Coordinates of C-alpha atoms in Angstrom, one line a residue:
Chain A
M634 CA 16.7 38.6 -29.3
L635 CA 17.4 35.7 -31.6
S636 CA 17.5 36.4 -35.3
P637 CA 14.8 34.8 -37.4
A638 CA 17.3 32.5 -39.0
I639 CA 18.4 31.0 -35.7
R640 CA 14.8 30.8 -34.5
Q641 CA 13.9 28.9 -37.6
R642 CA 16.8 26.5 -37.1
I643 CA 15.8 25.8 -33.5
S644 CA 12.2 25.2 -34.5
A645 CA 13.4 22.8 -37.2
A646 CA 15.5 20.9 -34.7
V647 CA 12.7 20.7 -32.2
D648 CA 10.5 19.4 -35.0
A649 CA 12.9 16.7 -35.9
V650 CA 13.3 15.6 -32.3
M651 CA 9.6 15.5 -31.7
D652 CA 9.1 13.6 -34.9
T653 CA 11.6 10.9 -33.9
T654 CA 10.1 10.7 -30.4
I655 CA 6.6 10.3 -31.7
R656 CA 7.7 7.6 -34.2
L657 CA 9.7 5.7 -31.5
A658 CA 6.7 5.9 -29.1
G659 CA 4.4 4.5 -31.8
W660 CA 6.7 1.6 -32.8
S661 CA 7.8 0.9 -29.2
A662 CA 4.2 -0.3 -28.5
I663 CA 4.6 -3.0 -31.0
G664 CA 8.0 -3.8 -29.6
F665 CA 6.6 -4.1 -26.1
V666 CA 3.8 -6.4 -27.1
F667 CA 6.2 -8.8 -29.0
A668 CA 8.7 -8.7 -26.1
I669 CA 6.0 -9.6 -23.6
F670 CA 4.7 -12.4 -25.8
Y671 CA 8.3 -13.7 -26.3
F672 CA 9.1 -13.8 -22.6
V673 CA 5.9 -15.4 -21.6
V674 CA 6.1 -18.1 -24.3
R675 CA 9.8 -18.6 -23.5
E676 CA 9.0 -19.6 -19.9
A677 CA 6.3 -22.0 -21.0
A678 CA 8.2 -23.5 -24.0
P679 CA 10.3 -26.2 -22.2
L680 CA 7.0 -27.9 -21.3
L681 CA 6.3 -28.5 -25.0
A682 CA 9.7 -30.2 -25.4
G683 CA 9.4 -32.4 -22.3
D684 CA 7.2 -35.3 -21.6
F685 CA 4.5 -33.2 -20.0
E686 CA 1.0 -34.8 -20.2
F687 CA -1.1 -32.2 -22.1
A688 CA -4.0 -34.7 -22.5
K689 CA -4.4 -34.7 -18.7
M690 CA -4.1 -31.0 -18.6
F691 CA -7.1 -30.4 -20.9
G692 CA -9.0 -33.5 -19.7
S693 CA -9.0 -33.2 -16.0
T694 CA -10.5 -31.0 -13.3
A695 CA -7.9 -31.7 -10.7
W696 CA -5.7 -28.7 -10.0
R697 CA -3.2 -29.7 -7.3
P698 CA 0.1 -28.1 -8.5
E699 CA 1.9 -28.3 -5.2
S700 CA 0.8 -31.8 -4.1
V701 CA 3.5 -33.8 -2.4
V702 CA 1.9 -37.0 -3.4
R703 CA 1.2 -36.4 -7.1
P704 CA 1.0 -32.9 -8.7
Q705 CA -1.9 -32.6 -11.0
F706 CA -2.4 -29.7 -13.5
G707 CA -6.0 -30.2 -14.8
L708 CA -7.3 -26.9 -16.4
I709 CA -10.9 -27.9 -17.1
A710 CA -12.3 -26.5 -13.8
L711 CA -10.4 -23.3 -14.2
L712 CA -11.5 -22.9 -17.8
A713 CA -15.1 -23.5 -16.7
G714 CA -14.6 -20.9 -14.0
T715 CA -13.4 -18.3 -16.5
A716 CA -16.1 -19.2 -19.0
S717 CA -19.0 -19.1 -16.5
V718 CA -18.1 -15.8 -14.9
T719 CA -17.4 -14.2 -18.3
A720 CA -20.7 -15.5 -19.8
L721 CA -22.7 -14.2 -16.9
A722 CA -21.0 -10.8 -17.0
M723 CA -21.7 -10.5 -20.7
L724 CA -25.3 -11.5 -20.2
I725 CA -25.7 -8.6 -17.8
S726 CA -23.4 -6.0 -19.3
L727 CA -24.3 -6.3 -23.1
P728 CA -28.0 -5.4 -22.8
T729 CA -27.2 -2.8 -20.2
G730 CA -24.2 -1.3 -22.0
I731 CA -25.9 -1.2 -25.4
A732 CA -29.1 0.2 -24.0
A733 CA -27.0 2.9 -22.3
A734 CA -25.3 3.6 -25.6
I735 CA -28.6 3.9 -27.4
F736 CA -29.9 6.3 -24.8
V737 CA -26.8 8.5 -24.8
S738 CA -26.4 8.6 -28.5
E739 CA -30.1 8.9 -29.6
F740 CA -32.4 9.9 -26.9
C741 CA -30.9 12.3 -24.3
G742 CA -30.1 15.9 -24.6
P743 CA -26.5 17.2 -25.0
R744 CA -26.1 18.2 -21.3
T745 CA -27.3 14.9 -20.0
R746 CA -25.1 13.1 -22.5
E747 CA -22.0 15.0 -21.2
V748 CA -22.8 14.2 -17.6
L749 CA -23.6 10.5 -18.3
K750 CA -20.4 10.1 -20.4
V751 CA -18.2 11.6 -17.7
V752 CA -19.8 9.5 -15.0
I753 CA -19.6 6.3 -16.9
E754 CA -16.0 6.9 -17.9
L755 CA -15.3 7.4 -14.2
L756 CA -16.7 4.0 -13.6
A757 CA -14.1 2.6 -16.0
A758 CA -11.4 4.4 -14.0
I759 CA -12.1 2.5 -10.7
P760 CA -9.2 0.2 -9.9
S761 CA -10.0 -3.5 -10.1
V762 CA -9.0 -4.2 -6.5
V763 CA -11.6 -1.7 -5.4
W764 CA -14.2 -3.7 -7.3
G765 CA -12.9 -6.8 -5.8
F766 CA -13.2 -5.3 -2.3
I767 CA -16.8 -4.3 -3.1
G768 CA -17.6 -7.8 -4.2
Y769 CA -16.0 -9.3 -1.1
M770 CA -17.2 -6.9 1.6
V771 CA -20.5 -5.6 0.2
I772 CA -22.0 -8.0 -2.3
A773 CA -20.9 -11.3 -0.6
P774 CA -22.8 -10.7 2.7
L775 CA -25.7 -9.3 0.8
L776 CA -26.0 -12.4 -1.4
V777 CA -25.9 -14.7 1.7
Q778 CA -28.8 -12.7 3.3
V779 CA -30.9 -12.2 0.2
T780 CA -30.5 -15.5 -1.6
D781 CA -30.3 -19.1 -0.6
A782 CA -26.5 -19.1 -1.4
S783 CA -24.4 -20.9 1.2
V784 CA -21.5 -18.6 0.4
G785 CA -21.4 -15.1 -0.9
V786 CA -18.3 -15.2 -3.1
N787 CA -19.5 -17.1 -6.2
V788 CA -20.2 -17.0 -9.9
L789 CA -23.0 -14.4 -9.4
N790 CA -20.8 -12.1 -7.4
G791 CA -17.9 -12.3 -9.9
G792 CA -20.3 -11.9 -12.8
L793 CA -21.9 -8.8 -11.3
I794 CA -18.5 -7.2 -10.6
L795 CA -17.2 -8.0 -14.1
A796 CA -20.5 -6.6 -15.6
F797 CA -20.0 -3.3 -13.7
M798 CA -16.5 -3.2 -15.1
S799 CA -17.4 -4.0 -18.7
V800 CA -20.5 -1.7 -19.0
P801 CA -18.4 1.4 -19.6
I802 CA -16.4 -0.3 -22.4
V803 CA -19.5 -1.7 -24.1
M804 CA -21.2 1.7 -23.7
S805 CA -18.4 3.8 -25.1
M806 CA -17.7 1.5 -28.0
G807 CA -21.5 1.1 -28.7
E808 CA -22.0 4.9 -28.7
D809 CA -19.1 5.3 -31.1
A810 CA -20.7 2.7 -33.4
L811 CA -24.1 4.4 -33.3
K812 CA -22.5 7.8 -33.9
A813 CA -20.7 6.4 -37.0
V814 CA -24.0 5.7 -38.7
P815 CA -24.5 8.7 -41.0
D816 CA -27.3 11.1 -40.2
A817 CA -28.8 10.5 -43.6
F818 CA -30.0 7.1 -42.2
R819 CA -31.9 8.9 -39.4
E820 CA -33.3 11.5 -41.7
G821 CA -34.5 8.9 -44.2
A822 CA -36.2 6.9 -41.4
L823 CA -37.9 10.0 -40.1
A824 CA -39.0 11.0 -43.7
L825 CA -40.6 7.6 -44.0
G826 CA -42.6 8.2 -40.9
A827 CA -40.7 5.9 -38.5
S828 CA -41.0 6.6 -34.8
R829 CA -37.7 7.1 -32.8
W830 CA -37.9 3.6 -31.5
Q831 CA -38.5 2.2 -34.9
T832 CA -35.5 4.2 -36.2
V833 CA -33.3 2.7 -33.6
Y834 CA -34.6 -0.8 -33.9
R835 CA -35.0 -1.1 -37.6
V836 CA -32.3 1.3 -39.0
L837 CA -29.6 2.2 -36.5
L838 CA -29.0 -1.2 -34.8
P839 CA -28.6 -3.1 -38.1
A840 CA -26.4 -0.4 -39.5
A841 CA -24.2 -0.3 -36.5
R842 CA -24.2 -4.1 -36.1
N843 CA -20.5 -4.6 -36.6
G844 CA -19.5 -1.9 -34.3
L845 CA -21.8 -3.2 -31.6
L846 CA -20.3 -6.7 -32.1
A847 CA -16.9 -5.3 -31.6
A848 CA -18.0 -3.5 -28.4
A849 CA -19.3 -6.9 -27.2
L850 CA -16.0 -8.6 -28.0
L851 CA -13.9 -6.0 -26.2
G852 CA -16.2 -6.4 -23.2
V853 CA -15.5 -10.1 -23.3
G854 CA -11.8 -9.4 -23.5
R855 CA -12.0 -7.2 -20.5
A856 CA -13.9 -9.8 -18.5
V857 CA -11.6 -12.8 -19.5
G858 CA -8.5 -10.8 -18.6
E859 CA -9.7 -9.3 -15.3
T860 CA -7.7 -10.7 -12.3
M861 CA -7.8 -8.9 -9.0
A862 CA -11.6 -8.4 -8.9
V863 CA -12.4 -12.0 -9.7
L864 CA -9.7 -13.3 -7.4
M865 CA -11.6 -11.6 -4.5
A866 CA -15.2 -12.0 -5.6
T867 CA -15.5 -15.6 -7.1
G868 CA -14.3 -17.5 -4.0
H869 CA -11.3 -19.1 -5.7
S870 CA -12.5 -22.6 -5.5
V871 CA -11.5 -25.3 -8.0
R872 CA -14.7 -26.8 -9.3
I873 CA -17.1 -26.9 -12.2
P874 CA -20.1 -24.7 -11.2
H875 CA -23.5 -26.2 -11.2
S876 CA -25.4 -23.1 -10.2
L877 CA -25.0 -19.3 -10.0
F878 CA -24.2 -19.7 -6.3
D879 CA -21.2 -22.0 -6.6
P880 CA -17.8 -20.5 -6.0
V881 CA -15.3 -20.9 -8.8
R882 CA -11.8 -20.1 -9.7
T883 CA -10.6 -18.4 -12.9
L884 CA -7.4 -18.8 -14.9
T885 CA -6.2 -15.3 -14.2
A886 CA -6.8 -15.6 -10.5
T887 CA -4.8 -18.8 -10.4
V888 CA -1.8 -17.2 -12.0
A889 CA -2.1 -14.2 -9.7
A890 CA -2.4 -16.2 -6.5
E891 CA 0.3 -18.8 -7.3
L892 CA 3.0 -17.3 -9.4
G893 CA 4.8 -15.7 -6.5
E894 CA 5.5 -18.9 -4.7
T895 CA 6.8 -21.1 -7.5
V896 CA 10.5 -21.6 -7.8
S897 CA 11.5 -20.4 -11.3
G898 CA 12.0 -23.3 -13.7
G899 CA 9.7 -25.8 -12.0
T900 CA 6.8 -27.5 -13.7
H901 CA 4.2 -25.5 -11.7
Y902 CA 6.0 -22.3 -12.8
R903 CA 5.9 -23.3 -16.4
V904 CA 2.3 -24.4 -16.3
L905 CA 1.4 -20.9 -15.0
F906 CA 3.2 -19.3 -17.9
L907 CA 1.4 -21.7 -20.2
I908 CA -1.9 -20.4 -18.7
G909 CA -0.5 -16.9 -19.4
T910 CA 0.1 -17.8 -23.0
L911 CA -3.4 -19.2 -23.3
L912 CA -4.9 -16.0 -21.9
M913 CA -2.8 -13.9 -24.3
M914 CA -4.0 -15.9 -27.2
I915 CA -7.6 -15.5 -26.2
S916 CA -7.2 -11.7 -25.9
L917 CA -5.3 -11.6 -29.2
V918 CA -8.0 -13.4 -31.1
I919 CA -10.7 -11.3 -29.5
N920 CA -8.9 -8.0 -30.2
V921 CA -8.0 -8.9 -33.8
T922 CA -11.6 -10.0 -34.4
A923 CA -13.0 -6.8 -33.0
D924 CA -10.6 -4.8 -35.1
L925 CA -11.4 -6.6 -38.3
I926 CA -15.1 -6.1 -37.5
V927 CA -14.7 -2.4 -36.9
R928 CA -12.8 -2.0 -40.2
G929 CA -15.6 -3.7 -41.9
T930 CA -18.0 -1.1 -40.5
R931 CA -15.9 1.8 -41.5
R932 CA -15.6 0.6 -45.1
K933 CA -19.3 -0.1 -45.4
V934 CA -20.2 3.4 -44.1
R935 CA -17.8 5.1 -46.5
Q936 CA -19.4 3.4 -49.5
Chain B
M331 CA -1.2 2.4 -42.7
P332 CA -0.2 1.6 -39.2
V333 CA -2.1 -1.3 -37.5
N334 CA -4.0 0.2 -34.6
F335 CA -5.7 -2.6 -32.8
F336 CA -3.7 -1.8 -29.7
T337 CA -5.4 1.5 -29.3
S338 CA -8.8 -0.1 -29.9
V339 CA -8.5 -1.8 -26.5
R340 CA -8.9 1.6 -24.8
P341 CA -12.3 2.6 -26.1
W342 CA -13.1 5.1 -23.4
S343 CA -10.5 7.6 -24.7
R344 CA -12.2 9.8 -27.3
R345 CA -11.5 8.7 -30.8
R346 CA -10.1 12.0 -32.1
R347 CA -7.5 12.3 -29.4
R348 CA -6.2 8.7 -29.0
S349 CA -3.4 6.8 -30.7
R350 CA -0.1 8.8 -30.8
L351 CA -0.6 11.3 -28.1
D352 CA -1.6 8.6 -25.7
S353 CA 1.4 6.5 -26.6
I354 CA 3.7 9.4 -26.0
C355 CA 2.2 10.0 -22.6
A356 CA 2.4 6.4 -21.7
V357 CA 6.0 6.1 -22.7
A358 CA 7.0 9.3 -21.0
L359 CA 5.3 8.1 -17.8
L360 CA 7.1 4.8 -18.1
F361 CA 10.5 6.5 -18.3
A362 CA 9.7 8.9 -15.5
G363 CA 8.8 5.9 -13.3
T364 CA 12.0 4.1 -14.1
V365 CA 14.1 7.0 -13.3
A366 CA 12.3 7.7 -10.0
C367 CA 12.6 4.1 -8.9
G368 CA 16.2 3.8 -10.0
A369 CA 17.4 6.8 -8.0
P370 CA 19.4 5.9 -4.9
S371 CA 17.6 6.5 -1.7
G372 CA 20.6 8.2 -0.2
S373 CA 20.6 6.3 3.1
T374 CA 23.4 4.0 4.4
R375 CA 21.1 2.0 6.7
E376 CA 21.6 -1.7 6.8
V377 CA 18.6 -3.6 5.4
V378 CA 17.2 -6.9 6.6
R379 CA 14.7 -8.3 4.1
I380 CA 12.1 -10.8 5.5
T381 CA 9.3 -12.4 3.5
G382 CA 7.0 -15.3 4.0
S383 CA 4.3 -16.8 6.2
D384 CA 1.1 -14.8 6.2
T385 CA 0.4 -16.2 9.7
M386 CA 3.6 -14.4 10.9
V387 CA 3.3 -11.2 9.0
N388 CA 1.8 -9.2 11.9
L389 CA 4.5 -10.6 14.2
L390 CA 7.2 -9.7 11.7
Q391 CA 5.8 -6.2 11.3
A392 CA 5.6 -5.7 15.1
W393 CA 9.2 -6.9 15.4
A394 CA 10.3 -4.6 12.6
E395 CA 8.8 -1.6 14.4
H396 CA 10.2 -2.6 17.8
Y397 CA 13.6 -3.2 16.3
A398 CA 13.7 0.2 14.6
R399 CA 13.6 1.7 18.1
V400 CA 16.3 -0.7 19.5
R401 CA 18.6 -0.5 16.5
P402 CA 17.8 2.7 14.5
G403 CA 20.6 1.9 12.0
V404 CA 19.0 -1.3 10.7
S405 CA 15.9 -1.3 8.6
V406 CA 13.8 -4.5 8.7
Q407 CA 11.7 -4.8 5.6
V408 CA 8.7 -7.2 5.9
A409 CA 6.5 -8.7 3.2
G410 CA 3.9 -11.5 3.4
G411 CA 2.7 -13.8 0.6
G412 CA 3.0 -17.2 2.3
S413 CA 5.7 -19.5 3.6
G414 CA 6.3 -20.9 0.0
V415 CA 6.9 -17.4 -1.3
G416 CA 9.5 -16.8 1.5
I417 CA 11.3 -20.0 0.9
A418 CA 11.3 -19.6 -2.9
G419 CA 12.7 -16.1 -2.3
L420 CA 15.4 -17.4 -0.1
I421 CA 16.4 -20.0 -2.7
D422 CA 16.4 -17.4 -5.4
G423 CA 18.5 -15.1 -3.3
T424 CA 16.1 -12.1 -3.2
L425 CA 15.8 -11.9 0.6
D426 CA 17.8 -12.5 3.8
I427 CA 15.3 -14.3 6.0
A428 CA 12.3 -16.5 5.1
A429 CA 9.5 -16.7 7.6
A430 CA 7.7 -20.0 7.5
S431 CA 4.8 -21.7 9.4
R432 CA 5.9 -25.1 8.1
E433 CA 9.3 -26.9 8.0
M434 CA 11.4 -26.6 5.0
R435 CA 10.8 -29.6 2.7
P436 CA 13.8 -31.9 1.8
E437 CA 13.7 -30.8 -1.8
E438 CA 13.8 -27.1 -0.8
R439 CA 16.7 -27.9 1.6
R440 CA 18.5 -29.5 -1.3
R441 CA 18.0 -26.4 -3.5
V442 CA 19.4 -24.2 -0.8
I443 CA 22.5 -26.4 -0.4
S444 CA 23.1 -26.6 -4.2
R445 CA 22.9 -22.8 -4.4
Y446 CA 24.8 -21.8 -1.3
G447 CA 26.9 -24.8 -0.5
V448 CA 25.7 -25.0 3.1
A449 CA 22.4 -26.1 4.6
P450 CA 19.8 -23.4 5.6
A451 CA 19.8 -22.4 9.3
E452 CA 16.4 -22.9 11.1
L453 CA 15.2 -21.0 14.2
T454 CA 12.0 -21.6 16.0
V455 CA 10.7 -18.2 17.0
A456 CA 7.2 -18.8 18.4
L457 CA 4.5 -21.4 18.8
D458 CA 1.0 -21.0 17.3
A459 CA -2.3 -22.8 17.7
L460 CA -3.9 -23.4 14.4
A461 CA -7.6 -22.8 15.3
V462 CA -10.6 -24.3 13.5
Y463 CA -13.2 -21.5 13.0
V464 CA -16.9 -21.6 12.5
H465 CA -19.6 -18.9 12.3
R466 CA -20.7 -17.4 15.6
T467 CA -24.2 -18.9 15.2
N468 CA -22.8 -22.4 14.7
P469 CA -23.9 -24.6 17.6
I470 CA -21.1 -27.1 17.3
G471 CA -18.6 -27.1 20.2
S472 CA -15.9 -29.5 19.3
I473 CA -14.6 -31.6 16.4
S474 CA -12.1 -34.4 16.2
I475 CA -9.1 -34.5 13.9
T476 CA -10.6 -37.7 12.3
E477 CA -13.8 -35.8 11.5
L478 CA -11.9 -32.8 10.2
A479 CA -10.1 -35.1 7.8
E480 CA -13.4 -36.5 6.6
V481 CA -14.6 -32.9 5.9
Y482 CA -11.5 -31.7 4.1
A483 CA -9.9 -34.8 2.5
E484 CA -10.5 -36.2 -1.0
G485 CA -13.0 -39.0 -0.6
G486 CA -14.1 -37.7 2.8
R487 CA -17.6 -38.6 3.8
I488 CA -18.8 -35.6 5.8
D489 CA -20.3 -32.7 3.9
R490 CA -23.4 -31.8 6.0
W491 CA -23.4 -30.2 9.4
R492 CA -25.9 -32.7 10.7
Q493 CA -23.3 -35.4 10.1
L494 CA -21.3 -33.7 12.9
G495 CA -24.3 -33.9 15.2
A496 CA -25.2 -30.2 14.8
R497 CA -28.6 -28.5 14.1
H498 CA -27.2 -25.5 12.4
W499 CA -30.3 -23.4 11.8
S500 CA -28.7 -20.3 10.3
C501 CA -27.1 -22.4 7.5
R502 CA -30.2 -23.2 5.4
S503 CA -28.5 -25.6 3.0
D504 CA -26.8 -27.5 5.9
E505 CA -23.8 -27.8 3.5
I506 CA -20.4 -27.5 5.0
I507 CA -18.5 -24.7 3.1
R508 CA -14.8 -25.6 3.4
V509 CA -12.6 -22.6 3.6
S510 CA -9.0 -23.4 2.9
R511 CA -5.7 -21.6 2.0
Q512 CA -3.9 -21.2 -1.3
N513 CA -1.4 -23.9 -2.0
N514 CA 1.8 -22.0 -1.3
S515 CA 0.7 -21.4 2.3
G516 CA 2.6 -23.0 5.1
T517 CA -0.7 -23.3 7.0
F518 CA -2.2 -25.2 4.1
A519 CA 0.8 -27.6 4.1
Y520 CA 0.8 -28.1 7.9
F521 CA -3.0 -28.8 8.0
R522 CA -2.6 -31.3 5.3
Q523 CA 0.3 -33.0 7.0
V524 CA -1.3 -33.2 10.4
V525 CA -5.0 -33.5 9.7
L526 CA -5.2 -35.3 6.4
G527 CA -2.1 -37.4 6.8
P528 CA 0.9 -37.4 4.5
D529 CA -0.7 -39.3 1.6
R530 CA -4.2 -37.8 1.4
E531 CA -5.2 -34.9 -0.8
Y532 CA -7.5 -32.0 -0.1
R533 CA -10.9 -32.4 -1.7
L534 CA -11.3 -30.0 -4.6
G535 CA -14.0 -27.3 -4.3
S536 CA -12.8 -25.6 -1.1
I537 CA -12.7 -21.8 -1.1
D538 CA -9.0 -21.0 -1.1
Q539 CA -8.2 -17.7 0.5
S540 CA -4.8 -16.1 0.2
G541 CA -4.5 -14.7 3.7
S542 CA -5.0 -15.9 7.3
K543 CA -7.2 -12.9 8.0
D544 CA -9.3 -13.6 4.9
V545 CA -10.2 -17.1 6.1
V546 CA -11.6 -15.7 9.3
S547 CA -13.4 -12.8 7.7
L548 CA -15.0 -15.1 5.1
V549 CA -16.1 -17.5 7.9
S550 CA -17.5 -14.6 9.9
N551 CA -19.9 -13.6 7.1
T552 CA -20.7 -17.2 5.9
P553 CA -22.9 -19.1 8.3
C554 CA -22.2 -22.5 6.7
A555 CA -18.4 -22.1 6.6
V556 CA -15.6 -23.9 8.5
G557 CA -12.0 -22.7 8.2
Y558 CA -8.6 -23.0 9.7
S559 CA -6.2 -20.1 10.6
G560 CA -3.9 -19.0 13.3
I561 CA -5.4 -18.3 16.7
A562 CA -4.1 -14.7 16.6
F563 CA -6.6 -13.9 13.9
A564 CA -9.8 -14.6 15.9
T565 CA -12.5 -12.0 15.7
P566 CA -15.9 -11.6 17.4
G567 CA -17.7 -12.9 14.3
V568 CA -16.3 -16.4 14.7
R569 CA -16.0 -19.1 17.2
T570 CA -13.0 -21.5 17.7
L571 CA -13.7 -25.2 18.1
E572 CA -12.2 -27.4 20.7
L573 CA -10.2 -30.2 19.1
A574 CA -9.9 -33.9 20.0
T575 CA -7.5 -36.3 18.4
T576 CA -10.2 -39.0 18.0
P577 CA -14.0 -38.8 18.3
Q578 CA -13.8 -40.4 21.8
G579 CA -10.8 -38.4 23.1
P580 CA -11.0 -35.3 25.2
A581 CA -11.6 -32.0 23.4
I582 CA -9.0 -29.3 24.0
A583 CA -9.4 -25.6 23.5
P584 CA -6.5 -23.7 22.0
S585 CA -4.7 -21.6 24.7
E586 CA -1.2 -20.7 25.6
A587 CA -1.1 -23.5 28.2
T588 CA -2.4 -26.2 25.9
V589 CA -0.1 -25.1 23.1
A590 CA 3.0 -24.9 25.4
D591 CA 2.4 -28.4 26.9
G592 CA 1.6 -29.9 23.4
S593 CA -1.9 -31.2 24.3
Y594 CA -3.6 -29.1 21.7
P595 CA -3.5 -31.2 18.6
L596 CA -2.8 -28.4 16.1
A597 CA 0.1 -26.6 17.9
R598 CA 2.8 -25.8 15.6
R599 CA 6.2 -24.0 15.4
L600 CA 6.9 -20.8 13.5
Y601 CA 10.3 -20.6 11.9
L602 CA 12.8 -18.2 10.5
Y603 CA 15.2 -19.5 7.9
T604 CA 18.5 -18.1 6.6
A605 CA 20.7 -19.4 3.9
G606 CA 24.4 -19.2 3.1
H607 CA 26.4 -16.9 5.4
P608 CA 24.0 -14.1 6.6
S609 CA 25.4 -10.7 7.4
D610 CA 25.9 -9.6 11.0
A611 CA 22.8 -7.4 10.9
V612 CA 20.7 -10.5 10.0
T613 CA 22.2 -12.7 12.7
A614 CA 21.8 -10.0 15.3
F615 CA 18.1 -9.5 14.4
T616 CA 17.3 -13.3 14.5
R617 CA 19.0 -13.6 17.9
W618 CA 17.0 -10.6 19.1
T619 CA 13.7 -12.2 18.1
V620 CA 14.2 -15.1 20.5
G621 CA 15.5 -12.8 23.2
P622 CA 13.3 -11.3 25.9
Q623 CA 12.2 -8.2 23.9
G624 CA 11.3 -10.3 20.8
Q625 CA 9.4 -12.8 22.8
T626 CA 7.4 -10.1 24.6
T627 CA 6.2 -9.0 21.2
V628 CA 5.3 -12.6 20.5
R629 CA 3.0 -12.7 23.5
Q630 CA 1.4 -9.4 22.7
L631 CA 0.3 -10.8 19.4
R632 CA -1.5 -13.8 21.1
L633 CA 1.2 -16.2 19.9
V634 CA 3.0 -18.5 22.4
P635 CA 6.7 -17.6 23.2
V636 CA 9.2 -20.4 22.7
A637 CA 10.5 -20.0 26.3
A638 CA 7.0 -20.8 27.7
S639 CA 7.1 -24.2 26.1
G640 CA 10.3 -25.2 27.8
R641 CA 11.6 -26.2 24.4
L642 CA 15.1 -25.5 23.5
V643 CA 15.7 -22.5 21.3
R644 CA 18.4 -23.4 18.9
W645 CA 19.8 -23.0 15.5
K646 CA 19.6 -26.2 13.5
E647 CA 22.8 -26.2 11.4
G648 CA 23.4 -28.7 8.7
G649 CA 20.7 -31.3 8.0

C-alpha cells in the first residue's frame, strides 16, 4: 500500500500532466489553423508577385487550365456554380431545419425529442461520399425520369444533397438558439393568452433571431465547403447555370478533381491554391460572423 | 477568455460537453494515427509503385495480381487518377512507373531530363480503342470524326441529335449532352489531339467525369448523352458507335482487328514510363508486361495485345 503522502504526490503529478496536455490541446487548434492558412497562402502567393492576370480570372467564365493552346483561368463559372448550389441548398434546408428545430424544441414530447435528435445527428454523421453516391446513383436517374431534365447530375441534385447535409446543422443550432430563450418569455406569452403558435411566431422567433441567423450561416458554410458530394452530384460542368436542371461545377470540386495532377509550382497548381485561399476566407468570414452573432444573443439574454 | 469559434463549427456536439474534451480526443486520435501509420510494416518485399491512367487501372490491377503469383517477392502497388497524375508523380519522384494513355508531352519530357539527367523510357504495353458511347435507346449508328469535332469543339455547330440525322425519341429536349473527362486525363488529351485537332479547344459546358467507368455509367442513365471512353468499359446500358474519318467515308466498328490494323480512327497506344535508372524489380516487371503472360492479361481485359498489331515492342530511350 502506498502511503497517503506518496499518493497525494502522484495525484498532484497526474494533475499537472493533465493540465499541460489540456492546455496544449486547446492551443494546438489555433496553431493548426494558422499553419494551414500559412501553407495554403504560401503556395498561392507567387501568383500575386508575378504578372498573372487577375482581371481575367475574375472576369471570364473560361476555365481551361491545362490547355496546350492557351491556358485560361476564369473563375466566374465556378463561382456561379458554388453560389447556385449553395443558394438552392439553403432555400431548402433553412425552412426545413428551422421548422424541425421549432418542433423538437417547442412541440414534441421528451421521448420523441430524444429519438429525433439522435436520428438527425446520425444524418450529420453520414460521410459526404455516401451522399455523393446517393446523388449520382439514386437521385440522378430519378430526376431524368420524373422531370424534363436532360441530365440527372445538376444544380437541383447538388442542392438537394447539400440540403440533406445542412439540415442537421441548422436544426441543432436552431434548437440551441430556441432553448436559450428563457422560459419566462414562454410563461409571459401564455399568461397573455397567446396560443402555442403565436408564442413561437411572435415571441420565440424574434427572441432567438440571432441564434437562428448563426445557424443559417453555419449551414451556408457547410454547403460552400462541401466537396465530394457536389463533385459527384452536380455534373462537374463549367458553365453559368440558366435553370435548375443545368449541370455546374463548384470551386471545391475543381480543387479536388485537379490538384492531384498538377506539377507543384506550376501556374495551375498555384491557381488551385488561390481557390483554396478564397474558400478559406469565405469560411472564415462566415464563422466569425456567426460567432459574433451568437455572442450578441448571449449578451442580450443575460441582460 | 479563449476564442471559441472553432468549436462553434461543430454544432451537433452537445454544448455542455464540447470544447476541451473534444480537442483532447481529436489530438489524441491524430497522434495515434501518426504512430500507427509510421510503424514499419516489417516486410522486406520489393515494391513497384505504378500510378496513372484511369483507362489502364483495371489492366494494372490484373497485372499486379498475376505478378504476385509469378514473383511473390515483389509487391506491385497500383493507383489510378489519370495519366497526368502518373506523369506528375514520376517527375516528382513519388513513384516508379507512370501509366499513360497519351504520349508524354515535350515539356514533361524536359522536366524529367532536368530532374534525372536522362530521358524517360517509354514502353507501349497495349492498344486500346477509344469508343464513342451513346444511350442504348439512341438510334444513331455511326458518326464521323468531323461531326464529333463539331459536337465537342469550341465554336462547334452541332448541339441537337436531329443535326446528326437521328430521331432520338427518348431524349425529350433533343439536346446533345456532352460527357467528357477531367483535364488531367490522358483520354481527354488524346481525344482533343485526334478529334478536335491540335489547335481547337473543347467547348465549355461538357460534363467532366473523373473516371473512364463514370463516363459510361453516366451515359447509360442519361438518354441524351454522348461520351468517349475505352472499349473495355462497355456495359449493356450503352451502345458504341461506328466511326468514320469523314462523313462520306466508311464507318468502322471498334474491334481487335480494326484496332490492330489501324483502320479504326481512335485506336491508341497505352504506355508505361520510367525515369532515371529504375531498379531491377521495376525493369523485370515492365519486361514481363509485354511478355506472353502480361499480354494474355491484356487480351482478357478486352484490350488489344501489342503483338497482335505486328508493331514493334521497344523501349524508346533518349528523345
